Amino acid sequence: MHSKAADSGFSVEASDLSPEKARDVSRTARDGVCLVPQPSASPDDPLNWSLTKKNVIFGTVCLASFAGVASVNVHQLAYIRQASYYHKSPVELSYSIAAGVAGQMGGPLLFVPLSSIIGRSSLIFWSLFGSLASNIWAPLMTGPNDYIPFVMSRMLAGLFGSVPPILATGLIMDLYFLHQRGKAFTVLEVSLLAGAVAAPVFGGFIADTKPWPNVFWWLVAVIAVSIPLAFFFLEETAFRRNEESEPLPQRPSSFMSNRIATFFPGTAVVPRTTFAHVANRYITPLKIGLSPVTMIVGFFVVCIYGFAVGLGIVVSIFLQTPEMVGGYGFTPNQNAEFNFSQWAGLVLCQICGAFLNDRVPLSISRRRGGAWHLEYRLYPIFLVAAASPIGFGIFGAGIEYHLHYMVLALGTFLVIFGACYSTPISVNYIIECFKTSPLEVAVIMNVYRQILALALPFFLFPWEGAVSAGWLFGMMAFFCVFATMLLGVVVWKGPALRRWNLEKDATEDGIKIISSDRSSDTSLNN
């Protein structure tokens, strides 16, 4: 695992660089982009691993993340028919999704600090068993009195399924350089929203011809495949980059010994920790979440992502309600076909993210002297800022005036594209504001992402009754516009806002990331 980046023996830790003064660093990738952070000379440094190895590890976690998110709403297009089993209304069945979202919010707060005891890879591995069990439990709850146990299974599915997506953010920071993170966060976000979008589609096709319990079994198979993949490919990615860090235990070189040390239970591959350190990891997300810059960006995520998830939760109710009472009379199969509009949004997001999320910030840095400033990361959002507000407006008008369902599909496409594109950039920015605490940032940003999705099923229909469907989604559009304006304040006054952070942390702000010497050696990891 030797790379040209390691040959130089040159190591600079980003936290050692002054935020106020840009410094040149010697190792560069293509196009004169400096490698930040600089890789060490050690072959154990994850930055020195081959790009193939990095991507296999990351891809395994993305698959586990997809399955974790899919666990929450896999039955979304089936609960119209499922309601008759429990003698409940479709709205009451939608509370089972809210229970899953509650699990997604609470899981990281509960489990992520434990990664400092047993390691990230072990926590991901064992959480998959919890996801597997909860998704086997759910389809067995077919009796008329099984509504509460079914809802509990959905909460546990969210609880365990939330672990891989959160820990994936730490892997991105460990495995990839600054100029690669934008694409990596977009891939992660697409895998998450693919779980939220694809699971109901598959479930809808199945529920149209089979009893509703069958919608869970394909997901059980995906999780069952993820478990051996995690066992064979996941590795602990922590690396000691400065003398202040705790020394890491020597990891076994033989495959089976390494697997045993990593997963059973994992304490052999992470530094020993103290109760005080673990307790502090429960407190740090709160301090980060209450910092001004996080609150502003978090409000943006609440609006852009939360309203999009809320739309996804209720759209099946609008579509599958009989036409005689104002709905569209869709079957689960037709509803699943409608959801391909969301897939189109995901595909466009992936394309735009791959081409823009790193290129735009680096281009701005190059035009302004080559120094990196954290707020450059947010600029790509403004290229698509109008997508979500316009999408909500179109969807609301379609529901209000009962327009053709393709109008609703267009609105849904724009909303999903805007949410999927903007959210990973926002999370990436906040993580880079608190560079040494990526998991804690991911925990609190997950709360911002999910809190509105959790609450909406309980008040969305009363809200609609008070203002009409058109104004319901129209108000969502105005909230998104206001949140985007606040994000502009962060771009304008970001450094001043960051000085008020409750959790002080090192950043890569001010580093010279664009080298004037295009002839420098290139890393294998471009």
XYZ file of C-alpha atoms in Angstrom:
526
model
C 0.000 0.000 0.000
C 2.717 2.414 -0.928
C 1.908 5.580 -2.804
C 3.834 8.428 -4.339
C 2.263 10.695 -1.779
C 4.011 8.722 0.911
C 7.374 8.731 -0.855
C 8.056 12.344 -0.011
C 7.880 11.810 3.729
C 6.350 15.264 3.917
C 3.490 15.606 6.405
C 1.484 18.673 7.276
C -1.577 18.472 9.488
C -4.294 20.927 8.520
C -4.901 21.848 12.140
C -1.303 23.102 12.328
C -1.973 25.696 9.646
C -3.111 29.147 10.686
C -6.636 30.039 9.532
C -5.526 33.613 9.066
C -2.538 32.915 6.841
C -2.420 30.638 3.838
C 0.555 28.313 3.555
C 1.844 26.359 0.621
C 1.966 22.581 0.864
C 4.092 20.491 -1.464
C 2.093 17.460 -2.528
C -0.437 18.101 -5.281
C -3.037 16.247 -7.284
C -4.030 17.004 -10.859
C -4.455 20.625 -11.967
C -2.208 21.912 -9.201
C -4.641 21.098 -6.375
C -2.726 20.556 -3.129
C -3.449 17.435 -1.099
C -5.235 18.507 2.084
C -4.582 17.032 4.550
C -1.090 15.975 3.540
C -0.639 12.184 3.700
C 2.011 10.835 6.036
C 4.811 8.443 5.087
C 3.027 5.489 6.699
C 1.370 2.797 4.529
C -1.229 2.479 7.322
C -2.433 6.022 6.631
C -5.870 5.686 4.959
C -4.978 8.621 2.712
C -2.242 6.418 1.205
C -4.556 3.497 0.450
C -5.403 2.855 -3.185
C -8.489 4.585 -4.509
C -10.000 1.156 -5.204
C -9.648 0.104 -1.570
C -11.104 3.401 -0.372
C -14.075 3.133 -2.706
C -14.794 -0.489 -1.771
C -14.920 0.451 1.922
C -17.035 3.515 1.202
C -19.310 1.606 -1.176
C -19.940 -1.063 1.447
C -20.987 1.577 3.959
C -23.180 3.300 1.341
C -25.008 0.006 0.735
C -25.549 -0.411 4.476
C -26.721 3.222 4.629
C -29.156 2.630 1.759
C -30.630 -0.356 3.599
C -30.835 1.583 6.863
C -32.815 4.440 5.333
C -34.981 2.079 3.269
C -36.001 0.292 6.472
C -38.016 3.302 7.596
C -40.378 3.724 4.642
C -40.231 0.476 2.680
C -43.969 0.023 3.344
C -44.924 3.602 2.436
C -46.981 2.677 -0.644
C -48.499 -0.352 1.056
C -49.972 1.203 4.185
C -53.194 2.231 2.414
C -53.979 -1.484 2.112
C -52.197 -2.400 5.313
C -54.523 -0.122 7.306
C -57.413 -2.572 6.940
C -55.444 -5.283 8.731
C -55.226 -3.146 11.861
C -58.556 -1.325 11.428
C -56.665 1.980 11.291
C -56.799 4.948 8.933
C -54.002 5.585 6.384
C -52.965 8.661 8.385
C -52.554 6.481 11.493
C -50.411 4.058 9.464
C -48.238 7.010 8.418
C -47.316 7.341 12.094
C -45.295 4.133 11.676
C -43.004 6.062 9.339
C -42.807 8.857 11.903
C -41.739 6.214 14.445
C -38.976 5.136 12.076
C -37.852 8.738 11.647
C -37.791 9.100 15.447
C -35.502 6.074 15.556
C -33.288 7.669 12.910
C -32.996 10.777 15.070
C -32.362 8.957 18.338
C -30.042 6.223 17.087
C -26.989 8.416 16.448
C -27.456 10.276 19.733
C -27.444 6.934 21.545
C -24.958 4.808 19.593
C -22.354 7.025 17.895
C -20.372 7.889 21.067
C -19.909 4.131 21.527
C -17.734 4.115 18.394
C -14.884 5.453 20.536
C -15.116 2.231 22.582
C -15.612 -0.481 19.935
C -14.720 1.369 16.726
C -16.773 2.537 13.764
C -16.520 -0.648 11.712
C -17.701 -2.833 14.581
C -20.621 -0.508 15.324
C -21.718 -0.605 11.670
C -21.357 -4.395 11.553
C -23.449 -5.094 14.645
C -26.070 -2.471 13.794
C -26.817 -4.452 10.626
C -27.943 -7.382 12.769
C -30.362 -5.065 14.576
C -31.703 -3.836 11.227
C -32.078 -7.407 10.020
C -34.034 -8.481 13.105
C -36.388 -5.477 13.058
C -37.196 -5.968 9.368
C -37.941 -9.651 9.922
C -40.176 -8.733 12.862
C -42.324 -6.228 10.919
C -43.874 -8.541 8.275
C -44.778 -11.060 10.971
C -47.105 -8.513 12.602
C -50.244 -9.332 10.601
C -52.845 -9.691 13.363
C -55.536 -7.077 14.085
C -53.873 -6.262 17.425
C -50.331 -6.012 16.045
C -50.388 -2.300 15.154
C -48.323 -1.210 18.175
C -45.703 -3.997 17.780
C -45.456 -3.090 14.085
C -44.827 0.567 14.921
C -42.196 -0.505 17.474
C -40.440 -2.572 14.809
C -40.294 0.531 12.603
C -38.783 2.584 15.420
C -36.085 -0.049 16.007
C -35.442 -0.242 12.259
C -34.776 3.496 12.262
C -32.678 3.233 15.424
C -30.277 0.620 14.029
C -30.480 1.819 10.428
C -29.255 5.290 11.397
C -25.790 4.069 12.388
C -24.112 3.481 8.965
C -25.100 6.858 7.417
C -23.726 8.818 10.362
C -20.473 6.884 10.658
C -19.975 7.189 6.890
C -19.223 10.894 7.352
C -16.213 10.025 9.499
C -14.998 7.594 6.849
C -15.173 10.330 4.207
C -12.998 12.623 6.316
C -10.505 9.799 6.960
C -10.302 8.391 3.427
C -10.569 11.349 1.059
C -8.745 14.621 0.481
C -10.512 17.965 0.689
C -10.864 18.213 -3.099
C -12.606 14.801 -3.205
C -15.070 15.239 -0.344
C -17.770 17.074 -2.286
C -18.304 14.118 -4.621
C -18.099 11.658 -1.718
C -20.768 13.471 0.306
C -22.992 13.606 -2.785
C -22.622 9.844 -3.327
C -23.524 9.255 0.321
C -26.563 11.543 0.095
C -27.747 9.861 -3.096
C -27.483 6.463 -1.390
C -29.584 7.792 1.506
C -32.268 9.359 -0.658
C -32.194 6.329 -2.947
C -33.205 4.311 0.100
C -35.988 6.788 0.812
C -37.150 6.773 -2.829
C -36.411 3.255 -4.114
C -37.796 1.355 -1.138
C -41.376 2.651 -1.557
C -41.190 2.042 -5.319
C -40.176 -1.591 -4.890
C -42.734 -1.955 -2.116
C -45.465 -0.448 -4.287
C -44.861 -2.883 -7.136
C -44.918 -5.801 -4.694
C -47.977 -4.600 -2.746
C -49.996 -4.300 -5.946
C -49.942 -8.071 -6.508
C -48.846 -9.610 -3.190
C -49.916 -9.302 0.469
C -48.272 -6.323 2.208
C -45.808 -8.374 4.362
C -43.937 -9.263 1.165
C -42.694 -5.674 0.760
C -40.116 -6.272 3.503
C -38.430 -9.448 2.275
C -36.326 -7.931 -0.511
C -34.920 -5.467 2.024
C -34.129 -8.307 4.415
C -32.086 -9.850 1.575
C -30.165 -6.588 0.992
C -29.283 -6.329 4.685
C -28.301 -10.003 4.754
C -25.881 -9.346 1.869
C -24.499 -6.229 3.590
C -23.418 -8.202 6.665
C -20.769 -10.406 4.967
C -19.641 -7.464 2.818
C -19.049 -5.465 5.999
C -17.188 -8.389 7.551
C -14.840 -8.812 4.584
C -14.201 -5.205 3.553
C -14.650 -2.740 6.422
C -11.527 -1.501 8.184
C -10.957 0.930 10.996
C -9.841 4.181 9.350
C -8.649 6.181 12.357
C -5.034 7.358 12.051
C -2.771 9.293 14.403
C -1.843 12.515 12.590
C -0.283 14.454 15.450
C 1.496 13.808 18.718
C -1.481 14.937 20.802
C -3.660 12.089 19.512
C -3.895 8.818 21.393
C -1.585 6.135 19.952
C -3.414 3.434 18.018
C -3.058 -0.273 18.855
C -1.070 -2.400 16.428
C -3.564 -4.124 14.159
C -3.071 -7.806 13.246
C -1.765 -8.385 9.726
C -3.403 -11.768 9.056
C -6.921 -11.554 7.653
C -8.852 -13.601 10.208
C -6.996 -12.163 13.197
C -7.686 -8.674 11.846
C -11.398 -9.454 11.439
C -11.642 -10.810 14.977
C -9.849 -7.757 16.369
C -12.052 -5.390 14.330
C -15.472 -6.881 15.067
C -15.368 -9.022 18.223
C -16.070 -6.537 19.695
C -13.604 -4.047 18.187
C -11.879 -2.726 21.296
C -8.539 -4.111 20.059
C -8.298 -1.661 17.125
C -9.155 1.634 18.860
C -7.299 3.531 21.594
C -8.403 3.026 25.150
C -10.845 5.690 26.213
C -12.256 7.064 29.432
C -15.777 7.538 30.700
C -15.240 11.312 30.623
C -14.275 11.179 26.937
C -17.349 9.132 26.023
C -19.581 11.434 28.089
C -18.113 14.464 26.294
C -19.064 12.922 22.952
C -22.687 12.975 24.080
C -22.379 16.699 24.906
C -20.357 17.874 21.890
C -23.219 17.514 19.342
C -25.341 19.846 21.462
C -22.572 22.476 21.567
C -22.074 22.201 17.822
C -25.809 22.320 17.154
C -26.270 25.518 19.159
C -23.410 27.349 17.433
C -24.699 30.215 15.233
C -23.328 28.906 11.951
C -24.809 25.450 12.581
C -28.199 26.860 13.551
C -28.446 28.893 10.336
C -27.299 26.082 8.052
C -29.402 23.654 10.094
C -32.522 25.774 9.516
C -31.784 25.651 5.789
C -31.565 21.841 5.971
C -34.788 21.692 8.026
C -36.637 23.493 5.247
C -35.017 21.999 2.145
C -34.753 18.404 3.362
C -37.462 18.200 6.003
C -40.251 19.487 3.773
C -39.063 17.190 0.955
C -39.256 14.134 3.217
C -42.639 15.302 4.467
C -43.879 15.571 0.884
C -42.654 12.042 0.240
C -44.526 10.736 3.278
C -47.907 12.232 2.320
C -47.813 12.072 -1.482
C -49.078 8.481 -1.489
C -52.119 9.577 0.533
C -52.950 12.264 -2.040
C -52.403 9.876 -4.950
C -54.169 6.779 -3.582
C -57.214 8.611 -2.218
C -60.248 7.782 -4.432
C -61.097 10.334 -7.112
C -64.625 10.807 -5.752
C -63.182 12.428 -2.613
C -60.577 14.567 -4.374
C -57.665 12.168 -4.834
C -56.185 10.530 -7.916
C -57.291 6.930 -7.319
C -53.829 5.462 -7.876
C -53.047 1.829 -7.163
C -49.779 1.021 -5.327
C -48.306 0.018 -8.704
C -49.232 3.376 -10.275
C -47.905 5.187 -7.226
C -44.612 3.323 -7.582
C -44.402 4.384 -11.234
C -45.102 7.982 -10.201
C -42.122 7.830 -7.850
C -39.765 7.463 -10.785
C -39.977 11.265 -10.887
C -38.012 11.172 -7.637
C -35.486 8.810 -9.203
C -34.966 11.339 -11.982
C -34.197 13.967 -9.349
C -31.620 11.660 -7.762
C -29.935 10.940 -11.095
C -29.667 14.639 -11.955
C -28.350 15.326 -8.453
C -25.607 12.722 -8.870
C -24.586 14.147 -12.243
C -24.515 17.751 -11.001
C -22.787 16.782 -7.757
C -20.035 14.910 -9.586
C -19.314 17.863 -11.862
C -19.945 20.855 -9.585
C -19.573 20.148 -5.871
C -15.765 20.169 -5.902
C -15.076 22.032 -9.144
C -17.003 25.192 -8.256
C -15.308 25.791 -4.856
C -11.869 24.995 -6.298
C -12.497 27.306 -9.249
C -13.406 30.144 -6.889
C -10.303 29.445 -4.825
C -8.137 29.517 -7.961
C -9.619 32.852 -9.063
C -9.002 34.376 -5.621
C -5.352 33.509 -5.185
C -5.421 29.789 -4.401
C -6.313 29.951 -0.690
C -9.177 27.804 0.604
C -12.015 29.349 2.590
C -14.738 27.167 4.041
C -17.602 29.232 2.660
C -16.535 28.405 -0.908
C -18.088 24.986 -0.241
C -21.590 26.552 -0.157
C -21.470 28.343 -3.510
C -22.811 25.445 -5.650
C -26.080 25.500 -3.679
C -26.995 28.850 -5.202
C -26.804 27.383 -8.711
C -29.934 25.322 -7.954
C -31.466 27.387 -5.139
C -34.728 27.941 -7.018
C -35.444 24.234 -7.601
C -37.121 23.407 -4.284
C -39.317 26.548 -3.958
C -40.520 26.201 -7.553
C -41.132 22.490 -7.005
C -43.231 23.072 -3.895
C -45.198 25.769 -5.711
C -45.937 23.503 -8.676
C -46.912 20.589 -6.441
C -49.188 22.783 -4.325
C -50.920 24.222 -7.384
C -51.390 20.720 -8.761
C -53.082 19.512 -5.572
C -55.141 22.697 -5.133
C -56.585 22.665 -8.658
C -56.440 18.890 -9.173
C -54.171 19.239 -12.202
C -52.789 16.308 -14.163
C -50.593 14.014 -12.093
C -47.600 14.828 -14.331
C -47.701 18.347 -12.873
C -47.269 16.761 -9.451
C -44.441 14.633 -10.855
C -42.618 17.745 -12.107
C -42.951 19.414 -8.710
C -41.751 16.274 -6.939
C -38.756 16.004 -9.289
C -37.650 19.567 -8.517
C -38.151 19.188 -4.754
C -36.145 15.956 -4.564
C -33.385 17.348 -6.773
C -33.086 20.498 -4.656
C -33.032 18.568 -1.379
C -30.611 15.907 -2.561
C -28.209 18.428 -4.082
C -28.186 21.008 -1.282
C -28.133 18.813 1.826
C -24.737 17.074 1.397
C -23.050 20.387 0.617
C -24.501 21.880 3.799
C -23.406 18.913 5.916
C -19.956 18.951 4.310
C -19.563 22.637 5.166
C -20.474 22.195 8.835
C -18.173 19.174 9.154
C -15.309 21.264 7.789
C -16.162 23.938 10.378
C -15.589 21.299 13.099
C -12.999 19.170 11.336
C -11.971 16.931 14.239
C -15.573 16.131 15.231
C -17.190 14.820 12.015
C -19.365 12.238 13.761
C -20.677 14.721 16.295
C -21.524 17.113 13.450
C -23.262 14.313 11.566
C -25.296 13.465 14.676
C -26.653 16.979 15.158
C -27.152 17.616 11.429
C -29.134 14.384 11.328
C -31.433 15.890 13.962
C -31.887 19.008 11.817
C -32.612 16.794 8.787
C -35.150 14.579 10.493
C -36.958 16.732 13.038
C -39.451 18.209 10.579
C -39.971 14.874 8.836
C -40.815 13.435 12.257
C -43.302 16.157 13.146
C -45.013 16.762 9.786
C -47.290 13.687 9.734
C -48.909 14.895 12.956
C -49.759 18.444 11.875
C -49.550 18.541 8.070
C -53.199 17.676 7.422
C -54.522 20.104 10.075
C -52.220 22.701 8.475
C -53.738 21.908 5.074
C -57.234 22.200 6.536
C -56.415 25.654 7.882
C -54.851 27.175 4.745
C -55.703 24.836 1.777
C -53.318 22.499 -0.056
C -52.080 25.234 -2.363
C -50.993 27.493 0.457
C -49.633 24.559 2.456
C -46.971 23.851 -0.142
C -46.740 27.520 -1.099
C -45.713 28.354 2.457
C -43.103 25.589 2.273
C -41.732 27.331 -0.821
C -41.500 30.673 1.004
C -39.769 29.019 3.965
C -37.191 27.581 1.543
C -36.592 31.005 -0.028
C -36.093 32.587 3.393
C -33.718 29.794 4.459
C -31.661 30.272 1.290
C -31.362 33.995 2.036
C -30.051 33.136 5.509
C -27.524 30.803 3.891
C -26.331 33.791 1.896
C -25.569 35.504 5.212
C -23.310 32.554 6.107
C -21.446 32.916 2.809
C -21.074 36.650 3.456
C -20.201 36.608 7.173
C -19.116 33.009 7.743
C -15.737 33.727 9.412
C -17.361 36.170 11.850
C -20.132 33.704 12.683
C -17.641 30.886 13.231
C -15.856 32.911 15.886
C -19.000 32.492 18.007
C -18.935 28.689 17.794
C -19.519 27.066 21.180
C -17.206 24.196 20.221
C -13.800 25.496 19.122
C -12.094 23.330 16.534
C -9.355 23.315 13.934
C -10.311 24.051 10.339
C -8.632 24.072 6.942
C -9.599 27.705 6.351
C -6.770 29.704 4.798
C -4.746 26.772 3.492
C -3.122 27.291 0.104
C -4.931 24.604 -1.880
C -4.157 25.705 -5.458
C -0.492 25.419 -6.332
C 1.038 27.639 -8.967
C 3.404 24.798 -9.875
C 1.456 22.508 -12.195
C 4.504 20.244 -12.636
C 4.415 18.908 -9.083
C 4.221 15.158 -8.530
C 0.699 13.817 -8.487
C -0.869 11.501 -5.996
C -2.287 8.149 -6.954
C -5.550 9.321 -5.394
C -6.781 12.001 -7.749
